[in-house]
Amino acid sequence: MRSDIVKIGPGKAPHRSLFKAMGYTDEELQRPLIAVANSFNEVVPGHSHLRLIADAVKAGIRMAGGTPVEFGVIGVCDGIAMGHIGMKYSLASRELIADSVEAMVMAHAFDGMVLIPNCDKIIPGMLMAAARVDIPAVVVSGGPMLAGNYRGSRADLNSVFEGVGAHAAGKISEEDLQELEERACPGCGSCSGMFTANTMNCMTEVLGLGLPGNGTIPAVDARRIRLAKQAGMKVVELVEKDIRPSQILTREAFANALAVDMAIGGSTNTVLHLPAIAHEVGVTIDFNWINEMSARIPHIAHLRPAGQHHIQDLDEAGGIPAVMKQLEKIKAINVDCLTVTGKTIGENIKNARVLREDVIRPVEDPYHAEGGLAILFGNLAPDGAVVKQSGVDPCMMVYEGKARVFDGEDQAYAAIIGGEIHPGDVVVIRYEGPKGGPGMREMLSPTSAIAGMGLKDKVALITDGRFSGASWGASVGHISPEAADGGPIALIQEGDRILMDIPGRKLELLVSDEELAARRQTWQPPKPKVTKGYLARYARLVRSANTGAVLE
């Protein structure tokens, strides 16, 4: 066993002594040592119950003959970090999470590990670590939050963000907004729509590093505890069989993930996270591949933010195995991919079936003929930009408007809430990319304000930043190159005309090449917004959004 280097032989007496100082017995040290990376904290509602999950994981490890060894991992709540400097740390924290798990696992010579994330950057950070360290690993999330109930209708966190816009527009009272805030998020778990956290938990299941059910079993369901016990048992089996992430995270596995992502209309943030995870195992996911997948995969599950269903509905409908079973009909799933069950995808989904066709439609009758995401190119985005096309109003699929230019999210949000944005505008938010932000802030506040004020089918928004998984509407992000690198978005002037053609995969600034060349002559790189600490280091090392914002 790998852990023998810290526990076997006379020369390791000091090491064993330190284990015994914590109460470990000789019998426990003779078993495989399994790391339990737990991102529990009292900041993130998706993580507040993870002690229960960790206890179940550890019980499973002991039942299977292993010894669990738990350590903590940080986690940022994107919702609480939203709209202020805290959001600059969200994406950047992904690298800290991956690095810290790597450091703990490599420093202490574990034989295997169970990773317990639940929310946005924590999931991909842990998946990156699993790929990088490459010891037997299982990921088990804390599960999704149930939807809230507001005056007889379902509600979620996005409902509250949109409520802020509705309040600013005079559509609801302050008392209405307060009632909404009380009821939208009823308990623990990752926010209840197909937002980034739940998208990535579903991707974990499809990639094969999570057990079936990882993406959809609600946080408060006893099946989640049983799943955690099974994850603990399974990792010991993987250690015995030496099944490692590098055998699971193949190009075909990532193709499966992209296919399901398109079918369920996942978060635009998967275009950052899947390439970053793939990068750890030497697989390249480029924007052209994503467009190719989108063109041939139908959108068959329409969940919040753009649809009416929540993750609990997807779970009732058969979950991710049922989605994959539908995609198998059109040969969009590679059924031979290995998973942490020790079996293939095909074996895992053999008995899967759709239990609610109002949630998971047949591939012959999809919500949309194409997948949920699209990559746009043009003189405004030479290296690409991302839009959740399944969340765009049909009347906005081809749109030309007047640029309203803001050098940062805060200026733009103030203008939207202040009633300064009008039908026919294109809100441009720049210098918010990975380097320029730094940290590539999510834009849930401005997109939700636009929706709440009744402008989602009248106004577009483009940015070199990114969007929350809860964002929807005509919102184009990840514009590459970013403004801080001198990308064309830096050259837009107030009043310029911008064309967004989603079916044509185009994003164009309707300004002549000669005029753009003249503007470039006078453009100056901005001074760094942050000059010390982690963000300053991150800004120096991070690459463009179209690479997955990986570090050099």
Coordinates of C-alpha atoms in Angstrom, one line a residue:
M1 CA 0.0 0.0 0.0
R2 CA 1.1 3.6 -0.7
S3 CA 0.7 4.4 3.0
D4 CA 3.3 1.8 4.0
I5 CA 6.0 4.5 3.5
V6 CA 4.7 6.2 6.7
K7 CA 3.8 3.2 8.8
I8 CA 5.8 0.1 8.1
G9 CA 9.2 -0.9 9.6
P10 CA 11.3 0.3 12.6
G11 CA 12.3 3.5 10.8
K12 CA 8.7 4.6 10.8
A13 CA 8.2 4.4 14.6
P14 CA 8.2 8.2 14.8
H15 CA 5.4 8.4 12.2
R16 CA 3.4 5.7 14.0
S17 CA 3.9 7.5 17.2
L18 CA 2.3 10.6 15.8
F19 CA -0.7 8.6 14.6
K20 CA -1.0 7.0 18.0
A21 CA -1.0 10.5 19.6
M22 CA -4.4 10.9 17.8
G23 CA -5.7 7.6 19.1
Y24 CA -5.1 5.4 16.0
T25 CA -4.5 1.8 16.9
D26 CA -2.1 -0.7 15.3
E27 CA -5.1 -2.5 13.8
E28 CA -6.2 0.7 12.1
L29 CA -2.7 1.5 10.8
Q30 CA -2.6 -1.9 9.2
R31 CA -5.5 -1.0 7.0
P32 CA -5.6 1.3 3.9
L33 CA -5.5 4.9 5.0
I34 CA -8.3 6.8 3.2
A35 CA -8.3 10.6 3.2
V36 CA -11.7 12.2 3.7
A37 CA -11.5 15.7 2.3
N38 CA -14.4 17.5 3.9
S39 CA -15.3 21.1 2.8
F40 CA -17.8 21.5 5.7
N41 CA -18.1 25.1 7.0
E42 CA -20.8 27.3 8.5
V43 CA -20.7 29.9 5.7
V44 CA -22.1 27.9 2.7
P45 CA -25.6 26.4 3.1
G46 CA -24.5 23.6 0.7
H47 CA -21.8 22.7 3.1
S48 CA -23.4 23.3 6.5
H49 CA -24.5 19.6 6.8
L50 CA -21.3 18.0 5.5
R51 CA -20.3 16.7 8.9
L52 CA -23.2 14.2 8.5
I53 CA -22.0 13.2 5.0
A54 CA -18.4 12.8 6.3
D55 CA -19.6 10.6 9.2
A56 CA -21.4 8.4 6.7
V57 CA -18.4 8.2 4.5
K58 CA -16.2 7.2 7.4
A59 CA -18.7 4.6 8.5
G60 CA -18.5 3.1 4.9
I61 CA -14.7 3.1 4.9
R62 CA -14.6 1.3 8.2
M63 CA -17.2 -1.3 7.1
A64 CA -15.1 -2.1 4.1
G65 CA -11.9 -2.5 6.1
G66 CA -10.2 0.9 5.7
T67 CA -9.2 3.6 8.1
P68 CA -10.6 7.1 7.4
V69 CA -8.5 10.2 8.1
E70 CA -10.4 13.5 7.7
F71 CA -9.1 16.9 6.9
G72 CA -10.8 20.2 6.0
V73 CA -11.0 22.1 2.8
I74 CA -12.1 25.7 2.2
G75 CA -15.3 26.7 0.4
V76 CA -16.6 30.1 -0.8
C77 CA -20.4 30.7 -1.0
D78 CA -20.9 32.4 -4.4
G79 CA -24.2 33.8 -3.3
I80 CA -22.8 35.6 -0.3
A81 CA -19.7 36.7 -2.2
M82 CA -21.8 38.1 -5.0
G83 CA -21.7 41.8 -5.9
H84 CA -18.6 42.9 -4.0
I85 CA -14.9 42.2 -3.8
G86 CA -15.6 38.7 -2.4
M87 CA -16.6 37.4 -5.8
K88 CA -13.1 38.1 -7.1
Y89 CA -12.0 35.2 -4.8
S90 CA -14.5 32.6 -6.0
L91 CA -13.0 31.3 -9.2
A92 CA -9.5 31.9 -7.8
S93 CA -10.4 29.6 -4.8
R94 CA -10.7 26.7 -7.2
E95 CA -6.9 26.6 -7.5
L96 CA -6.4 26.9 -3.8
I97 CA -8.7 23.9 -3.2
A98 CA -6.9 21.8 -5.8
D99 CA -3.5 22.7 -4.4
S100 CA -4.5 22.1 -0.8
V101 CA -6.0 18.7 -1.4
E102 CA -2.9 17.8 -3.4
A103 CA -0.6 19.0 -0.6
M104 CA -2.5 17.0 2.1
V105 CA -2.7 13.8 0.1
M106 CA 0.9 13.8 -1.1
A107 CA 2.3 14.9 2.2
H108 CA 0.6 12.1 4.1
A109 CA 0.8 9.2 1.6
F110 CA -2.8 8.2 1.6
D111 CA -3.9 5.1 -0.2
G112 CA -7.2 6.5 -1.5
M113 CA -9.5 9.4 -0.9
V114 CA -13.1 10.5 -0.7
L115 CA -13.8 14.1 -1.6
I116 CA -16.8 15.8 -0.2
P117 CA -17.7 19.1 -2.0
N118 CA -21.1 20.6 -2.8
C119 CA -20.9 24.1 -4.2
D120 CA -19.5 25.9 -7.2
K121 CA -15.7 26.1 -7.2
I122 CA -15.2 23.4 -4.6
I123 CA -16.4 20.6 -6.9
P124 CA -14.1 21.3 -9.8
G125 CA -11.2 22.1 -7.4
M126 CA -11.6 18.7 -5.9
L127 CA -12.0 17.0 -9.3
M128 CA -8.8 18.7 -10.4
A129 CA -7.0 17.4 -7.4
A130 CA -8.3 13.9 -7.9
A131 CA -7.0 14.0 -11.5
R132 CA -3.7 15.4 -10.5
V133 CA -2.9 13.2 -7.5
D134 CA -4.3 10.1 -9.3
I135 CA -4.9 7.8 -6.4
P136 CA -8.2 5.8 -6.1
A137 CA -10.9 8.4 -5.4
V138 CA -14.6 8.8 -5.1
V139 CA -16.5 12.1 -5.0
V140 CA -19.7 12.4 -3.0
S141 CA -21.5 15.7 -2.8
G142 CA -23.8 17.0 -0.1
G143 CA -26.8 17.1 -2.6
P144 CA -29.1 19.8 -3.8
M145 CA -31.4 22.1 -1.7
L146 CA -35.1 21.6 -2.0
A147 CA -37.0 24.5 -3.7
G148 CA -38.8 27.0 -1.5
N149 CA -42.4 27.9 -1.7
Y150 CA -43.5 31.5 -2.1
R151 CA -47.3 32.1 -2.2
G152 CA -48.0 28.8 -3.8
S153 CA -45.2 28.9 -6.3
R154 CA -41.7 27.3 -6.3
A155 CA -38.9 29.7 -5.4
D156 CA -35.1 29.6 -5.2
L157 CA -32.1 31.9 -4.7
N158 CA -32.4 33.2 -8.2
S159 CA -36.0 34.3 -7.4
V160 CA -34.6 36.5 -4.7
F161 CA -32.0 38.1 -6.9
E162 CA -34.7 38.8 -9.5
G163 CA -36.9 40.1 -6.7
V164 CA -34.3 42.8 -6.0
G165 CA -34.8 44.0 -9.6
A166 CA -38.6 43.8 -9.4
H167 CA -38.5 45.8 -6.2
A168 CA -36.3 48.5 -7.8
A169 CA -38.8 48.7 -10.7
G170 CA -41.6 49.1 -8.3
K171 CA -43.2 45.8 -9.1
I172 CA -43.1 44.4 -5.6
S173 CA -43.0 45.9 -2.2
E174 CA -40.3 45.7 0.4
E175 CA -42.5 43.4 2.4
D176 CA -43.0 41.1 -0.6
L177 CA -39.2 41.0 -1.0
Q178 CA -38.7 40.2 2.6
E179 CA -41.2 37.4 2.5
L180 CA -39.4 36.0 -0.6
E181 CA -36.1 36.1 1.1
E182 CA -37.5 34.1 4.1
R183 CA -39.0 31.4 1.9
A184 CA -36.7 30.9 -1.2
C185 CA -34.0 28.8 0.4
P186 CA -35.7 26.4 2.9
G187 CA -32.6 24.5 4.1
C188 CA -29.2 22.9 3.5
G189 CA -27.9 21.9 0.1
S190 CA -26.6 23.4 -3.1
C191 CA -29.1 26.0 -4.5
S192 CA -32.0 24.1 -6.1
G193 CA -31.8 24.9 -9.8
M194 CA -29.5 23.7 -12.5
F195 CA -27.0 26.3 -11.4
T196 CA -23.2 25.7 -11.3
A197 CA -23.0 23.6 -8.2
N198 CA -25.7 21.1 -9.3
T199 CA -24.4 21.1 -12.9
M200 CA -20.9 20.1 -11.7
N201 CA -22.3 17.5 -9.3
C202 CA -24.1 16.0 -12.3
M203 CA -20.9 16.2 -14.3
T204 CA -19.1 14.4 -11.6
E205 CA -21.6 11.5 -11.9
V206 CA -21.3 11.5 -15.7
L207 CA -17.5 11.6 -15.7
G208 CA -17.5 8.5 -13.5
L209 CA -16.0 9.9 -10.3
G210 CA -19.3 10.0 -8.5
L211 CA -21.8 7.2 -7.8
P212 CA -25.2 7.2 -9.6
G213 CA -27.4 9.7 -7.8
N214 CA -24.5 12.0 -6.8
G215 CA -26.0 14.9 -8.9
T216 CA -29.6 14.8 -7.9
I217 CA -30.5 13.1 -4.6
P218 CA -31.6 15.9 -2.3
A219 CA -29.5 16.9 0.6
V220 CA -32.2 16.1 3.2
D221 CA -33.0 12.7 1.7
A222 CA -31.8 9.6 3.6
R223 CA -30.6 8.2 0.3
R224 CA -27.9 10.9 0.4
I225 CA -26.5 9.4 3.7
R226 CA -26.7 5.9 2.2
L227 CA -24.9 7.1 -0.9
A228 CA -22.1 8.5 1.3
K229 CA -21.7 5.2 3.1
Q230 CA -21.5 3.5 -0.3
A231 CA -18.8 6.0 -1.4
G232 CA -16.8 5.1 1.6
M233 CA -17.1 1.4 0.9
K234 CA -16.4 1.8 -2.7
V235 CA -13.1 3.7 -2.3
V236 CA -11.6 0.8 -0.4
E237 CA -12.6 -1.5 -3.2
L238 CA -11.0 0.9 -5.7
V239 CA -7.8 0.8 -3.6
E240 CA -7.8 -3.0 -3.7
K241 CA -8.3 -3.0 -7.5
D242 CA -6.0 0.0 -8.1
I243 CA -8.6 1.8 -10.2
R244 CA -7.5 5.4 -10.4
P245 CA -8.9 8.7 -11.9
S246 CA -6.6 8.6 -14.9
Q247 CA -8.3 5.4 -16.0
I248 CA -11.7 7.0 -15.7
L249 CA -11.1 10.6 -16.9
T250 CA -10.6 9.7 -20.6
R251 CA -11.5 11.9 -23.6
E252 CA -14.6 9.7 -24.0
A253 CA -15.6 10.5 -20.4
F254 CA -15.4 14.2 -21.1
A255 CA -17.4 13.7 -24.3
N256 CA -20.1 12.1 -22.2
A257 CA -20.0 15.0 -19.8
L258 CA -20.4 17.5 -22.6
A259 CA -23.3 15.6 -24.0
V260 CA -25.2 15.5 -20.7
D261 CA -24.3 19.2 -20.1
M262 CA -26.0 20.1 -23.4
A263 CA -29.0 17.8 -22.7
I264 CA -29.7 19.4 -19.3
G265 CA -28.9 23.0 -20.1
G266 CA -26.1 23.2 -17.6
S267 CA -24.3 26.3 -16.3
T268 CA -22.0 28.3 -18.6
N269 CA -19.4 27.8 -15.9
T270 CA -18.9 24.2 -17.1
V271 CA -17.0 25.8 -20.0
L272 CA -14.4 26.9 -17.4
H273 CA -14.4 23.8 -15.2
L274 CA -14.5 20.9 -17.6
P275 CA -11.5 22.1 -19.6
A276 CA -9.6 22.8 -16.3
I277 CA -10.2 19.2 -15.1
A278 CA -9.4 17.8 -18.5
H279 CA -6.1 19.8 -18.5
E280 CA -5.0 17.8 -15.4
V281 CA -5.1 14.6 -17.4
G282 CA -3.8 15.9 -20.7
V283 CA -7.2 16.1 -22.5
T284 CA -7.9 19.3 -24.4
I285 CA -11.5 20.7 -24.6
D286 CA -11.7 23.6 -27.0
F287 CA -14.6 25.8 -27.9
N288 CA -15.0 24.2 -31.4
W289 CA -15.6 20.8 -29.7
I290 CA -18.2 22.3 -27.5
N291 CA -20.1 23.8 -30.5
E292 CA -19.9 20.4 -32.3
M293 CA -21.5 18.7 -29.3
S294 CA -24.1 21.4 -29.0
A295 CA -25.1 21.0 -32.6
R296 CA -25.9 17.3 -32.3
I297 CA -27.2 16.9 -28.7
P298 CA -30.9 17.8 -28.0
H299 CA -31.9 19.8 -25.0
I300 CA -34.2 17.4 -23.1
A301 CA -34.4 18.7 -19.5
H302 CA -35.3 22.4 -18.9
L303 CA -34.6 23.3 -15.4
R304 CA -34.3 26.6 -13.5
P305 CA -33.1 29.2 -14.1
A306 CA -34.7 29.2 -17.6
G307 CA -37.1 26.3 -17.1
Q308 CA -39.7 25.5 -14.5
H309 CA -38.3 22.4 -12.9
H310 CA -35.8 22.0 -10.0
I311 CA -33.2 19.4 -9.2
Q312 CA -35.7 17.5 -7.0
D313 CA -37.9 17.1 -10.2
L314 CA -34.9 15.7 -12.1
D315 CA -34.3 13.2 -9.3
E316 CA -37.9 12.1 -9.4
A317 CA -37.7 11.7 -13.1
G318 CA -34.9 9.2 -12.9
G319 CA -31.9 11.5 -12.5
I320 CA -28.8 11.6 -14.6
P321 CA -28.9 7.8 -15.4
A322 CA -32.3 8.4 -17.1
V323 CA -30.8 11.4 -19.1
M324 CA -27.9 9.2 -20.2
K325 CA -30.3 6.4 -21.2
Q326 CA -32.1 8.8 -23.5
L327 CA -28.9 10.0 -25.0
E328 CA -27.8 6.4 -25.5
K329 CA -30.7 6.1 -28.1
I330 CA -28.8 8.5 -30.4
K331 CA -25.4 7.0 -29.6
A332 CA -24.4 10.2 -27.8
I333 CA -23.0 8.3 -24.8
N334 CA -19.9 6.1 -24.7
V335 CA -21.2 3.2 -22.6
D336 CA -17.8 1.6 -22.3
C337 CA -16.3 4.3 -20.0
L338 CA -15.2 3.0 -16.6
T339 CA -16.6 4.5 -13.4
V340 CA -16.0 4.4 -9.7
T341 CA -18.6 1.7 -9.3
G342 CA -16.0 -0.6 -10.9
K343 CA -18.5 -1.0 -13.8
T344 CA -19.0 0.8 -17.0
I345 CA -21.5 3.6 -17.7
G346 CA -23.5 1.1 -19.8
E347 CA -23.7 -1.3 -16.8
N348 CA -24.7 1.6 -14.5
I349 CA -27.5 2.8 -16.6
K350 CA -28.7 -0.6 -17.8
N351 CA -32.0 -0.4 -15.9
A352 CA -32.4 3.4 -15.9
R353 CA -35.7 4.8 -17.2
V354 CA -37.5 8.1 -17.4
L355 CA -40.2 8.3 -14.7
R356 CA -41.5 11.8 -15.6
E357 CA -41.5 12.7 -19.2
D358 CA -42.6 16.3 -18.3
V359 CA -39.1 16.7 -16.8
I360 CA -36.9 14.5 -19.1
R361 CA -38.3 14.6 -22.6
P362 CA -37.7 11.9 -25.2
V363 CA -34.8 12.7 -27.5
E364 CA -37.4 12.6 -30.3
D365 CA -39.3 15.5 -28.7
P366 CA -36.8 17.8 -27.0
Y367 CA -37.3 21.3 -25.6
H368 CA -34.7 22.5 -28.2
A369 CA -33.1 20.6 -31.1
E370 CA -29.6 21.9 -30.0
G371 CA -27.8 21.7 -26.7
G372 CA -28.0 24.3 -23.9
L373 CA -24.7 26.1 -24.6
A374 CA -23.2 27.8 -27.6
I375 CA -19.9 29.4 -28.4
L376 CA -19.9 32.6 -30.4
F377 CA -17.0 33.9 -32.4
G378 CA -16.4 37.2 -34.3
N379 CA -14.3 40.4 -34.3
L380 CA -15.5 41.0 -30.7
A381 CA -14.6 37.5 -29.5
P382 CA -11.8 36.1 -31.7
D383 CA -11.1 33.3 -29.2
G384 CA -14.8 32.8 -28.4
A385 CA -17.5 33.7 -25.9
V386 CA -20.2 31.6 -24.2
V387 CA -24.0 31.9 -24.0
K388 CA -26.6 29.6 -22.5
Q389 CA -28.8 29.5 -25.6
S390 CA -31.5 27.4 -23.9
G391 CA -32.1 30.4 -21.5
V392 CA -32.4 33.1 -24.3
D393 CA -35.8 34.3 -25.3
P394 CA -36.5 33.4 -29.0
C395 CA -36.9 37.1 -29.9
M396 CA -33.3 37.7 -28.7
M397 CA -31.5 34.9 -30.6
V398 CA -30.5 37.4 -33.2
Y399 CA -30.2 40.9 -31.8
E400 CA -28.5 44.2 -32.7
G401 CA -28.3 47.0 -30.1
K402 CA -26.4 50.0 -28.9
A403 CA -23.4 49.6 -26.6
R404 CA -23.7 50.9 -23.0
V405 CA -20.1 50.6 -21.8
F406 CA -19.1 50.0 -18.2
D407 CA -15.6 49.3 -16.8
G408 CA -16.8 47.0 -14.1
E409 CA -19.8 45.3 -12.7
D410 CA -20.6 47.8 -10.0
Q411 CA -21.1 50.7 -12.5
A412 CA -23.3 48.5 -14.7
Y413 CA -25.5 47.3 -11.8
A414 CA -26.0 50.9 -10.5
A415 CA -27.1 52.0 -14.0
I416 CA -29.5 49.1 -14.4
I417 CA -31.1 49.6 -11.0
G418 CA -31.1 53.3 -11.6
G419 CA -33.3 52.9 -14.7
E420 CA -30.5 54.1 -17.1
I421 CA -30.7 51.0 -19.4
H422 CA -33.4 50.9 -22.0
P423 CA -34.8 48.5 -24.6
G424 CA -32.4 48.2 -27.5
D425 CA -29.3 48.5 -25.3
V426 CA -26.3 46.1 -25.0
V427 CA -24.8 46.3 -21.6
V428 CA -21.0 45.9 -21.9
I429 CA -19.2 45.0 -18.7
R430 CA -15.4 44.7 -19.2
Y431 CA -12.2 44.5 -17.2
E432 CA -13.8 41.6 -15.2
G433 CA -11.9 38.7 -16.8
P434 CA -9.7 36.3 -15.0
K435 CA -6.7 38.7 -15.1
G436 CA -8.5 42.0 -15.3
G437 CA -11.1 41.4 -12.5
P438 CA -9.0 39.7 -11.2
G439 CA -10.9 36.6 -10.6
M440 CA -13.7 36.8 -13.3
R441 CA -16.6 37.7 -11.2
E442 CA -20.0 36.3 -11.8
M443 CA -22.7 38.7 -13.0
L444 CA -25.8 37.4 -11.3
S445 CA -26.8 40.7 -9.8
P446 CA -26.9 42.6 -13.1
T447 CA -28.5 39.7 -15.1
S448 CA -31.1 39.2 -12.4
A449 CA -31.8 43.0 -12.2
I450 CA -32.4 43.0 -16.0
A451 CA -34.8 40.1 -15.6
G452 CA -36.6 41.5 -12.6
M453 CA -37.1 44.9 -14.3
G454 CA -38.8 43.3 -17.2
L455 CA -35.9 43.8 -19.7
K456 CA -34.7 40.3 -20.4
D457 CA -36.3 40.2 -23.8
K458 CA -35.3 43.7 -24.7
V459 CA -31.7 44.1 -23.5
A460 CA -28.5 42.0 -24.0
L461 CA -25.5 41.9 -21.8
I462 CA -21.9 40.9 -22.8
T463 CA -18.8 40.6 -20.6
D464 CA -15.3 39.2 -20.3
G465 CA -16.5 38.1 -16.9
R466 CA -18.8 35.2 -16.3
F467 CA -22.3 34.4 -15.2
S468 CA -23.7 32.5 -12.3
G469 CA -25.4 29.2 -13.1
A470 CA -28.5 31.0 -12.0
S471 CA -28.2 33.7 -14.8
W472 CA -30.3 33.5 -17.9
G473 CA -31.4 35.7 -20.7
A474 CA -29.4 37.2 -23.6
S475 CA -26.1 37.1 -21.6
V476 CA -22.8 36.4 -23.3
G477 CA -19.7 35.9 -21.1
H478 CA -16.1 34.6 -21.2
I479 CA -15.3 37.0 -24.1
S480 CA -11.8 36.1 -25.1
P481 CA -9.3 37.7 -25.2
E482 CA -10.4 39.8 -22.2
A483 CA -10.1 43.5 -22.0
A484 CA -7.1 43.5 -19.7
D485 CA -5.2 41.6 -22.4
G486 CA -6.2 44.1 -25.1
G487 CA -9.1 42.1 -26.5
P488 CA -11.5 43.9 -28.8
I489 CA -14.0 44.3 -25.9
A490 CA -11.6 46.9 -24.6
L491 CA -12.1 49.0 -27.8
I492 CA -15.9 49.3 -27.6
Q493 CA -17.2 52.9 -27.3
E494 CA -20.5 54.1 -26.0
G495 CA -23.1 54.0 -28.8
D496 CA -21.3 51.4 -31.0
R497 CA -23.6 48.9 -32.6
I498 CA -23.2 45.2 -31.6
L499 CA -24.7 42.2 -33.3
M500 CA -25.4 38.9 -31.4
D501 CA -26.3 36.1 -33.8
I502 CA -26.6 32.9 -31.7
P503 CA -27.8 30.5 -34.4
G504 CA -25.0 31.9 -36.6
R505 CA -22.5 31.6 -33.7
K506 CA -21.5 35.2 -34.2
L507 CA -20.6 38.2 -31.9
E508 CA -19.7 41.2 -33.9
L509 CA -18.8 44.8 -33.1
L510 CA -20.1 46.7 -36.1
V511 CA -17.1 49.0 -36.4
S512 CA -14.7 49.1 -39.3
D513 CA -11.3 47.4 -39.0
E514 CA -9.7 50.8 -39.7
E515 CA -11.5 52.4 -36.8
L516 CA -10.6 49.6 -34.5
A517 CA -7.0 49.8 -35.5
A518 CA -7.0 53.6 -34.7
R519 CA -8.6 52.9 -31.3
R520 CA -6.0 50.3 -30.5
Q521 CA -3.2 52.9 -31.0
T522 CA -4.5 54.9 -28.1
W523 CA -5.5 52.0 -25.8
Q524 CA -3.4 51.6 -22.7
P525 CA -3.3 48.5 -20.5
P526 CA -5.0 49.1 -17.1
K527 CA -3.1 49.3 -13.9
P528 CA -3.6 46.1 -11.7
K529 CA -6.6 46.5 -9.5
V530 CA -5.0 44.3 -6.8
T531 CA -1.2 44.6 -6.1
K532 CA -0.7 42.2 -3.1
G533 CA -1.9 38.9 -1.7
Y534 CA -3.3 35.9 -3.4
L535 CA -5.3 37.8 -6.0
A536 CA -2.3 39.6 -7.2
R537 CA -0.4 36.3 -7.7
Y538 CA -3.5 34.8 -9.3
A539 CA -3.7 37.7 -11.8
R540 CA -0.1 37.2 -12.8
L541 CA -0.5 33.5 -13.5
V542 CA -4.0 32.9 -14.8
R543 CA -4.7 32.2 -18.5
S544 CA -7.6 33.3 -20.6
A545 CA -11.2 32.1 -20.0
N546 CA -11.2 30.0 -23.2
T547 CA -8.5 27.8 -21.7
G548 CA -10.6 27.2 -18.6
A549 CA -8.8 29.9 -16.7
V550 CA -6.0 27.5 -15.7
L551 CA -2.8 28.8 -14.2
E552 CA 0.4 29.0 -16.1

